[in-house]
CSV table of C-alpha atoms in Angstrom, one decimal:
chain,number,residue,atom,x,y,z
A,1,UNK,CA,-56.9,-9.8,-81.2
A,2,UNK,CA,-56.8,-12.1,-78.4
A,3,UNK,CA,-54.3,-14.4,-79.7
A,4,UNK,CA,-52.1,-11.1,-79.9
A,5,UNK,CA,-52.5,-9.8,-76.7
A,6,UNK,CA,-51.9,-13.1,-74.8
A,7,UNK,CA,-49.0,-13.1,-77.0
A,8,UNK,CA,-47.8,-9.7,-75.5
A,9,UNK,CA,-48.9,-11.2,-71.7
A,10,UNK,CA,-46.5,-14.3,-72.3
A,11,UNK,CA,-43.6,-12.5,-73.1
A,12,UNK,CA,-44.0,-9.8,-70.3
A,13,UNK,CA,-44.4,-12.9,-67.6
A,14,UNK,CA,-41.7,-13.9,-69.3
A,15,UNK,CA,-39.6,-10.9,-68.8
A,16,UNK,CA,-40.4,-10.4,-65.4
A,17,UNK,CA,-40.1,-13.6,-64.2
A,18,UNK,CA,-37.4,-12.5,-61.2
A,19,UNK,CA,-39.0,-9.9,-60.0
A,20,UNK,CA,-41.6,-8.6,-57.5
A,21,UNK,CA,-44.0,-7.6,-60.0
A,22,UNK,CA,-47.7,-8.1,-60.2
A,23,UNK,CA,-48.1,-11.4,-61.9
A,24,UNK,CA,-50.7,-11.0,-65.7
A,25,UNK,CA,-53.1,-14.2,-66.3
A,26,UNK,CA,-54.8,-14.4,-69.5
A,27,UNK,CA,-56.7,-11.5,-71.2
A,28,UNK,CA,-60.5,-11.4,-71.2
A,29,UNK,CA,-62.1,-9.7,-74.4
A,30,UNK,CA,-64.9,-7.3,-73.4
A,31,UNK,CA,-66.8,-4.3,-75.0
A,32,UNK,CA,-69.3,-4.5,-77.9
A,33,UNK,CA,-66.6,-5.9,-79.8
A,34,UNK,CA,-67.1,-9.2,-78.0
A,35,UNK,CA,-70.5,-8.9,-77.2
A,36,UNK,CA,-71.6,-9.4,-81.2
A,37,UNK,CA,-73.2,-5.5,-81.5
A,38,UNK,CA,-69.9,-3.4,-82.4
A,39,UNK,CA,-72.1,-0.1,-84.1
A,40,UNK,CA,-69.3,0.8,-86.4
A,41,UNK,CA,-66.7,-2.1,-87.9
A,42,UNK,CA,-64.3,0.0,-89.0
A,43,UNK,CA,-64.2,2.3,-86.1
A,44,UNK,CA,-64.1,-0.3,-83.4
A,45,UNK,CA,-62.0,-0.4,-80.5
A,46,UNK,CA,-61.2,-3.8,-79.1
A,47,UNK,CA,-61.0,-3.6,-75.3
A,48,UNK,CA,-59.6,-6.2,-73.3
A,49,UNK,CA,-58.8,-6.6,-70.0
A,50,UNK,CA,-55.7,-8.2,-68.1
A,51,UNK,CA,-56.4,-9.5,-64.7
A,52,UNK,CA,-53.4,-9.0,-62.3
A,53,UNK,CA,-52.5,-11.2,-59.3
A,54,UNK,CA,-50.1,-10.5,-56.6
A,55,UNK,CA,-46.5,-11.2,-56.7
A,56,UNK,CA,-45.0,-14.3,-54.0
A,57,UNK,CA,-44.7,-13.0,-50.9
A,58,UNK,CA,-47.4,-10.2,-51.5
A,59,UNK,CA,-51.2,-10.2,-51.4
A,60,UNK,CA,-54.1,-7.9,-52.3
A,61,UNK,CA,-56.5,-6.6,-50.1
A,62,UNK,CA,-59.8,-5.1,-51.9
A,63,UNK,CA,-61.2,-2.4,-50.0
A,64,UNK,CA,-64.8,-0.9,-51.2
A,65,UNK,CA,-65.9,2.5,-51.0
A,66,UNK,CA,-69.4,3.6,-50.3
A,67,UNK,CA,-71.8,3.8,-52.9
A,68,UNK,CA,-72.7,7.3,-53.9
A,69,UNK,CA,-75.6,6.8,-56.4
A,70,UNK,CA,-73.4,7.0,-59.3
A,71,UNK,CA,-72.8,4.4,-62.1
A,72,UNK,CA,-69.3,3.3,-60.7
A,73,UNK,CA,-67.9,2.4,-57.5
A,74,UNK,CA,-64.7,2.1,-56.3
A,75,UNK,CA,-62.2,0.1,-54.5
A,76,UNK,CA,-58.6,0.6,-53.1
A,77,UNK,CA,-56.3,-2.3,-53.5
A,78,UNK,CA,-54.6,-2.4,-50.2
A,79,UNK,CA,-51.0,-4.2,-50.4
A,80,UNK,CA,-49.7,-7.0,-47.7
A,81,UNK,CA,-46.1,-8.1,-47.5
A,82,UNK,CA,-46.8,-11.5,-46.0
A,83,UNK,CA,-42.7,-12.1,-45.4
A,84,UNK,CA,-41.3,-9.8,-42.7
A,85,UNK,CA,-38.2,-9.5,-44.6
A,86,UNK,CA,-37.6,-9.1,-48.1
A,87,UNK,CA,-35.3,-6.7,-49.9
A,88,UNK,CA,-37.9,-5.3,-53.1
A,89,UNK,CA,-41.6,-5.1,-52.9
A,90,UNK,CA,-44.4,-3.9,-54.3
A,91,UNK,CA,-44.5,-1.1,-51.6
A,92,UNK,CA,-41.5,0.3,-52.7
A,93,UNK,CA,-41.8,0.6,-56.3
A,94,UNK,CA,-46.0,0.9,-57.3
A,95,UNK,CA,-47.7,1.8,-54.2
A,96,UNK,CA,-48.5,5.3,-52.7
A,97,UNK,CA,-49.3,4.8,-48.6
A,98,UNK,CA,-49.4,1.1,-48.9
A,99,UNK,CA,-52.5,1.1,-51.9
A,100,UNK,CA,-51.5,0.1,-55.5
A,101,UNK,CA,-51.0,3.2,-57.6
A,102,UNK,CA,-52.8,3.7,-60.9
A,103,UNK,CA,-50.2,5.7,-62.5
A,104,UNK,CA,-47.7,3.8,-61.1
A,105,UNK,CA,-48.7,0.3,-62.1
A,106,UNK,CA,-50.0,1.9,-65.4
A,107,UNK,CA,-45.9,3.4,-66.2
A,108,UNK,CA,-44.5,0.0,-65.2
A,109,UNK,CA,-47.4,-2.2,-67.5
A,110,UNK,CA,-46.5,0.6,-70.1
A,111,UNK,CA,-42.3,-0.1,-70.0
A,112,UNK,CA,-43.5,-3.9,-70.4
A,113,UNK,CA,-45.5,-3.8,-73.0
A,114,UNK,CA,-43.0,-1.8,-75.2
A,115,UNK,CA,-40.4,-4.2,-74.8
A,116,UNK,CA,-42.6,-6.6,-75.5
A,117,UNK,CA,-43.6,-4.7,-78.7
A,118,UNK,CA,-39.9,-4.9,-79.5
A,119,UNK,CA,-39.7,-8.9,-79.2
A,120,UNK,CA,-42.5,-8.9,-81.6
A,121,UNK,CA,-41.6,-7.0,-84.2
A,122,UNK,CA,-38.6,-8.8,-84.7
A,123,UNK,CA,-40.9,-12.3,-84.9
A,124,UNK,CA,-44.0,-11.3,-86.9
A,125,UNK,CA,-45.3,-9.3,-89.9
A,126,UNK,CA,-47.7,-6.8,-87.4
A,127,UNK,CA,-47.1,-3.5,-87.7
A,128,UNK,CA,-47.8,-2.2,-84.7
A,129,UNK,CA,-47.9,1.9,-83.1
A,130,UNK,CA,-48.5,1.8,-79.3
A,131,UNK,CA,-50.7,5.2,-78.2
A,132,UNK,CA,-50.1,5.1,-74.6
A,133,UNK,CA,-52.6,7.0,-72.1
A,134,UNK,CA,-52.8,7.8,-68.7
A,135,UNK,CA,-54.5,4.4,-67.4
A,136,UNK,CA,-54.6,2.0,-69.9
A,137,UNK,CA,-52.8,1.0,-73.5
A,138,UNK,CA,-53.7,1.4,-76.7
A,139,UNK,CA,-52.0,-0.3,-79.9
A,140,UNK,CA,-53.3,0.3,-83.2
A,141,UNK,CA,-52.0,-2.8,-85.6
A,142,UNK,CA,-51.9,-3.8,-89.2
A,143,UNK,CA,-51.1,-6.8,-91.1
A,144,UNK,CA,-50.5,-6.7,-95.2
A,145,UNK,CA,-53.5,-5.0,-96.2
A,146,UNK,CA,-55.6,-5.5,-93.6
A,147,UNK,CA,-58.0,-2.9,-91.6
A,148,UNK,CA,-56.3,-1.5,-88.9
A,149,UNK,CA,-57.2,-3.1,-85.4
A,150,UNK,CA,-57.1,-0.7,-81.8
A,151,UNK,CA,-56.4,-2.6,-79.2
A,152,UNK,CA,-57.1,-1.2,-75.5
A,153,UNK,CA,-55.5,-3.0,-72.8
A,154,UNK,CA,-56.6,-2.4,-69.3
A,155,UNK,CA,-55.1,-3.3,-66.0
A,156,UNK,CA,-57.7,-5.3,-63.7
A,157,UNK,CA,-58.3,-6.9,-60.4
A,158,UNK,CA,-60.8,-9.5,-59.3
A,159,UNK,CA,-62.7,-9.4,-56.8
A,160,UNK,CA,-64.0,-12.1,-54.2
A,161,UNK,CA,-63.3,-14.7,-57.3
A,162,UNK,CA,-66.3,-13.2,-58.7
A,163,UNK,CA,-66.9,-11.9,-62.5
A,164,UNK,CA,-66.5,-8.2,-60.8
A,165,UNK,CA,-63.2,-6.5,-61.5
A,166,UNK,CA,-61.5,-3.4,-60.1
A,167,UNK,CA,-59.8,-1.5,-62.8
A,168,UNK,CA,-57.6,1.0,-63.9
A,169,UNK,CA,-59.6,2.9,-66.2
A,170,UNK,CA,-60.6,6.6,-65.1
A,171,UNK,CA,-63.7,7.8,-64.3
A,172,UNK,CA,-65.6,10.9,-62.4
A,173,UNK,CA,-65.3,9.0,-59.0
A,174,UNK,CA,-61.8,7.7,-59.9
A,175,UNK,CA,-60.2,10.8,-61.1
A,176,UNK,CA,-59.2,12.8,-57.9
A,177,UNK,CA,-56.7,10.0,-56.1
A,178,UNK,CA,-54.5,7.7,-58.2
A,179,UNK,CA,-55.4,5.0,-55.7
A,180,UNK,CA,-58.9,4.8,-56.5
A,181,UNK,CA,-60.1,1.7,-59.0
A,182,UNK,CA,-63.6,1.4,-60.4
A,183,UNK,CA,-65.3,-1.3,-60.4
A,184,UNK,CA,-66.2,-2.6,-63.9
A,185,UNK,CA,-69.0,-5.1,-64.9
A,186,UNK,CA,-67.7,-5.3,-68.4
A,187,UNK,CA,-66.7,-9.7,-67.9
A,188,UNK,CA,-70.4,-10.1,-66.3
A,189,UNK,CA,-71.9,-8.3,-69.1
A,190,UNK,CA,-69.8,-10.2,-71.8
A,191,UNK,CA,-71.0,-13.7,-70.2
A,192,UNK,CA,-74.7,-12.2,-70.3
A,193,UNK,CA,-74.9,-11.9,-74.0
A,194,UNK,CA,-73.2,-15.0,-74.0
A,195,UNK,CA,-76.0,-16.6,-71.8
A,196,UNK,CA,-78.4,-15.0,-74.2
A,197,UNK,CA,-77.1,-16.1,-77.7
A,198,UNK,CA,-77.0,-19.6,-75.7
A,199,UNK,CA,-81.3,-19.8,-74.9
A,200,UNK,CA,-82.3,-17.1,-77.3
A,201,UNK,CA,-83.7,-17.9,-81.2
A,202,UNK,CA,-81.0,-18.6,-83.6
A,203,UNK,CA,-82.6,-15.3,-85.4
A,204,UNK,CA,-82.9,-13.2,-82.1
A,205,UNK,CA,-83.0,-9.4,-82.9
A,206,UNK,CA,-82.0,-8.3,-79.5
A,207,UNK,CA,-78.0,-7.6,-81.1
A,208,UNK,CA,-79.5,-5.7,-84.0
A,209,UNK,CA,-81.5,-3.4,-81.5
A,210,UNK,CA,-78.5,-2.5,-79.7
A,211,UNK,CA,-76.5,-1.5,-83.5
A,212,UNK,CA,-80.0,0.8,-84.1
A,213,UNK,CA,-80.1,2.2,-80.9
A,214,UNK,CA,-75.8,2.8,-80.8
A,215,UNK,CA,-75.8,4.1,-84.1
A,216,UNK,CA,-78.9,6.9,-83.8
A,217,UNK,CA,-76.6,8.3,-80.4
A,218,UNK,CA,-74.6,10.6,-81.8
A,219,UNK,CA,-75.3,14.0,-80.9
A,220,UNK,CA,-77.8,12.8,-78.5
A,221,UNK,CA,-77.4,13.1,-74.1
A,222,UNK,CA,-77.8,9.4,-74.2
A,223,UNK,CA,-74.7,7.0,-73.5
A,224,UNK,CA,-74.6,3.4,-75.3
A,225,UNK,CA,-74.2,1.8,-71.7
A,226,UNK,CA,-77.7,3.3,-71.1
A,227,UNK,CA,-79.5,1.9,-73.8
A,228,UNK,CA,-77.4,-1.4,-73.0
A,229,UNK,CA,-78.9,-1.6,-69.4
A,230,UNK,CA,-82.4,-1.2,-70.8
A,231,UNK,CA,-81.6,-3.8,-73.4
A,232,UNK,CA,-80.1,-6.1,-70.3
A,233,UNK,CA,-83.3,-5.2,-68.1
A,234,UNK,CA,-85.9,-6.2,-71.2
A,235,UNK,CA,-83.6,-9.5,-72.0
A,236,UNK,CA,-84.8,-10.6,-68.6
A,237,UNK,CA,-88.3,-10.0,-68.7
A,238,UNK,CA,-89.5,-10.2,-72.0
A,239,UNK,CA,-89.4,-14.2,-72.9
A,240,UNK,CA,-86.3,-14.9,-75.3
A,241,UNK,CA,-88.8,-15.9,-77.8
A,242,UNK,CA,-90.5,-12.8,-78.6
A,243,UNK,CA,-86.8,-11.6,-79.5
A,244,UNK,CA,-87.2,-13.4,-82.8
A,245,UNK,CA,-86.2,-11.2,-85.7
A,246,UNK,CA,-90.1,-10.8,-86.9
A,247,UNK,CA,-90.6,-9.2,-83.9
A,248,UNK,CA,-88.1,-6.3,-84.2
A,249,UNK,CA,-90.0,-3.4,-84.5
A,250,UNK,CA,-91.9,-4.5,-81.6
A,251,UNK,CA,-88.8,-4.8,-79.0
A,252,UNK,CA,-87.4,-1.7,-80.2
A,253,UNK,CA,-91.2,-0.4,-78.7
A,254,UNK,CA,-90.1,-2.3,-76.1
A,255,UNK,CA,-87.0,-0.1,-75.6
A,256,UNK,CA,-88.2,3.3,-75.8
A,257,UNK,CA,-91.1,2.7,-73.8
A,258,UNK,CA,-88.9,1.4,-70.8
A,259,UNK,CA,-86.2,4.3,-71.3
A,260,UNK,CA,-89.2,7.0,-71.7
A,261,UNK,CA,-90.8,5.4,-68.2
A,262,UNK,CA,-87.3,5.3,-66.6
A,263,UNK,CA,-86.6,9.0,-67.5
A,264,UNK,CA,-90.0,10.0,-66.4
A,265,UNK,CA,-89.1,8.0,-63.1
A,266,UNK,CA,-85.9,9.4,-63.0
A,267,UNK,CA,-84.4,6.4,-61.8
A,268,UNK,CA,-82.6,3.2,-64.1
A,269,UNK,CA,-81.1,0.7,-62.1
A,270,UNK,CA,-77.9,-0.7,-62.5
A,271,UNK,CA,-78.4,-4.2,-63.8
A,272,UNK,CA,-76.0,-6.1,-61.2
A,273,UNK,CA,-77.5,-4.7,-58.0
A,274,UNK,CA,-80.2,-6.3,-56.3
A,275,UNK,CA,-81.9,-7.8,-59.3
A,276,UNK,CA,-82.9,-11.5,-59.3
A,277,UNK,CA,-83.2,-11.9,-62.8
A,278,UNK,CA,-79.3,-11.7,-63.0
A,279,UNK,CA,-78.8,-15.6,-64.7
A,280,UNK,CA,-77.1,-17.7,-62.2
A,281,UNK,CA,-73.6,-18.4,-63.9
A,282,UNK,CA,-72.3,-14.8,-63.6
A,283,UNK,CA,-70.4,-15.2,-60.7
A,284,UNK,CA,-71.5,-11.8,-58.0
A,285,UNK,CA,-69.9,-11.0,-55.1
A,286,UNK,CA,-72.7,-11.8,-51.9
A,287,UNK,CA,-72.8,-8.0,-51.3
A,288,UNK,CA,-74.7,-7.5,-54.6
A,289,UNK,CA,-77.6,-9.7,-54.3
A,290,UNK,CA,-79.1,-7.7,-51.5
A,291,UNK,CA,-78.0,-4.2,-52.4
A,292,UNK,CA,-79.8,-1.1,-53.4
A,293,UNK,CA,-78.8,-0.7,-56.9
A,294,UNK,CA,-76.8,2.5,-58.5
A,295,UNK,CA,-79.2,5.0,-60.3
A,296,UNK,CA,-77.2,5.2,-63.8
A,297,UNK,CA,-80.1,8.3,-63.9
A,298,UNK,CA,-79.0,10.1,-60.7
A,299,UNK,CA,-78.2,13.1,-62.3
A,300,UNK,CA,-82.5,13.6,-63.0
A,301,UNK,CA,-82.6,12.9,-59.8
A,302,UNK,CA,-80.2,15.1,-58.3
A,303,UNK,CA,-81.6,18.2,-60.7
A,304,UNK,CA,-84.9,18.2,-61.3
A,305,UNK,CA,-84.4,21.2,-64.2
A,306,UNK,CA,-82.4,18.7,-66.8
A,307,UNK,CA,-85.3,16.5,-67.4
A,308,UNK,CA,-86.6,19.0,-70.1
A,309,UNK,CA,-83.7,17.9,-71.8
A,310,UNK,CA,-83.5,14.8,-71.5
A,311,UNK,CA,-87.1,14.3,-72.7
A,312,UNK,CA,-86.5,16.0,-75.8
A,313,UNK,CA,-83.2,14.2,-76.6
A,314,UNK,CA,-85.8,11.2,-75.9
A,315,UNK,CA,-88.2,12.3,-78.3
A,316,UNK,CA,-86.0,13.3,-80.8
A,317,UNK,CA,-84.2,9.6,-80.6
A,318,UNK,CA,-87.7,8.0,-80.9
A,319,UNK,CA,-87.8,10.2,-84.2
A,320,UNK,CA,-84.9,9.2,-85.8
């Protein structure tokens, strides 16, 4: 997957070597997929992200929104012409009032990668169907005899050097203005499981939990990325070595005894915010460390009336 996609990255630098176009670097994998604790093999979506830098004579200018309690924030990437006179810039062709346009720089990474697609089919045995949507790109590809492989490629940002990205997937707080670009954790979260696999036993359950817990969703109100964060939250207070694969039953206790208290509380913070335990090579921007992380339960909090609900979803989950 990888090796493919920074395939398809080469040859789009390649053909738009001459002009002012946001400049791709190498993709990053992220998403269950590269985390080790895909639920469903055959159903997987690979999701990988392409960071973007500025074009020469441009620069990008990362502007945060306020935090509203919900799971994502949002940034607007401001663009700066740093030469006073230039024919073509970004300004002209992908921005809307000076901001980099989702739709905009979505169309134009879309136009790339089909003619990329076109260079490739001519030099390898993929067969390849691109499924474009509104903010990212998905390509479902086969070789021989192979499973199919869906690839989703999304357009991203750094920001402050950090492993935080801005990105042009869509979401509640994103949807209304096409200048708006969530912030996504997804590259911290990949080099946490990484950190993890590195200290924990060579027979750590804490990848299996996350399959059990994925895979008894459906149907449920529950979202993977909830069960994730508890999982995340458990990681880094319950000693690796009690994650041992004897002790499995036990830590998936551990799981829906923290989610049951966190629903009760109505209140499960966001992992990144404010929370010490965060190991020290994922790279945060300074504003995290002291912040008052997002409630990815604010809904409870905001209506009292669904936690009814969301207790017996609980209690049926524990059941299954």
């Amino acid at each position: 997957v990888m090796h493919l996609v920074n395939t398809y990255v080469h040859i789009i630098r390649e053909l738009s070597t001459d002009s002012f176009s946001p400049v791709l670097e190498k993709a990053i994998g992220v998403g269950s997929a590269f985390e080790g604790w895909s639920p469903l093999k055959e159903d997987t979506v690979y999701r990988v992200l392409i960071p973007m830098k500025p074009p020469t004579g441009h620069a990008f200018h990362l502007e945060q929104s306020a935090a509203n309690g919900t799971e994502a924030r949002t940034c607007r990437i401001r663009m700066v012409l740093l030469r006073t006179i230039q024919e073509r810039s970004l300004l002209c062709t992908l921005c809307t009032d000076s901001y980099l346009d989702v739709q905009k720089t979505t169309c134009w990474f879309q136009e790339l990668v089909e003619d990329a697609w076109l260079v490739l089919s001519l030099t390898t045995m993929y067969r390849m169907e691109l499924l474009p949507s509104s903010r990212s790109y998905r390509v479902q590809v086969r070789r021989h005899n192979k499973p199919m492989l869906t690839i989703e490629m999304i357009l991203v940002v750094q920001l402050d050097n950090s492993d935080i990205f801005v990105s042009s997937e869509s979401t509640e707080a994103s949807s209304n203005s096409n200048t708006m670009w969530p912030e996504t954790y997804a590259v911290a979260e990949v080099k946490f499981f990484r950190h993890i696999t590195r200290k924990a036993p060579r027979d750590s359950c804490h990848l299996k939990c996350l399959q059990l817990c994925a895979h008894i969703l459906d149907g449920s109100g529950f979202s993977v990325y909830t069960f994730k964060t508890v999982v995340m939250h458990l990681l880094t207070t319950i000693p690796l070595s009690n994650w041992h694969s004897k002790h499995f039953l036990d830590r998936l206790q551990d799981i829906m005894s923290y989610l049951r208290c966190c629903l009760e509380e109505k209140r499960l913070n966001h992992f990144f915010f404010g929370n010490e335990n965060v190991p020290e090579e994922i790279l945060l921007p300074s504003s995290f460390q002291n912040a008052v992380p997002p409630n990815l339960f604010h809904h409870l909090a905001q209506d009292p009336d669904s936690l009814p609900e969301a207790l017996r979803d609980f209690y049926e989950l524990q059941n299954r």
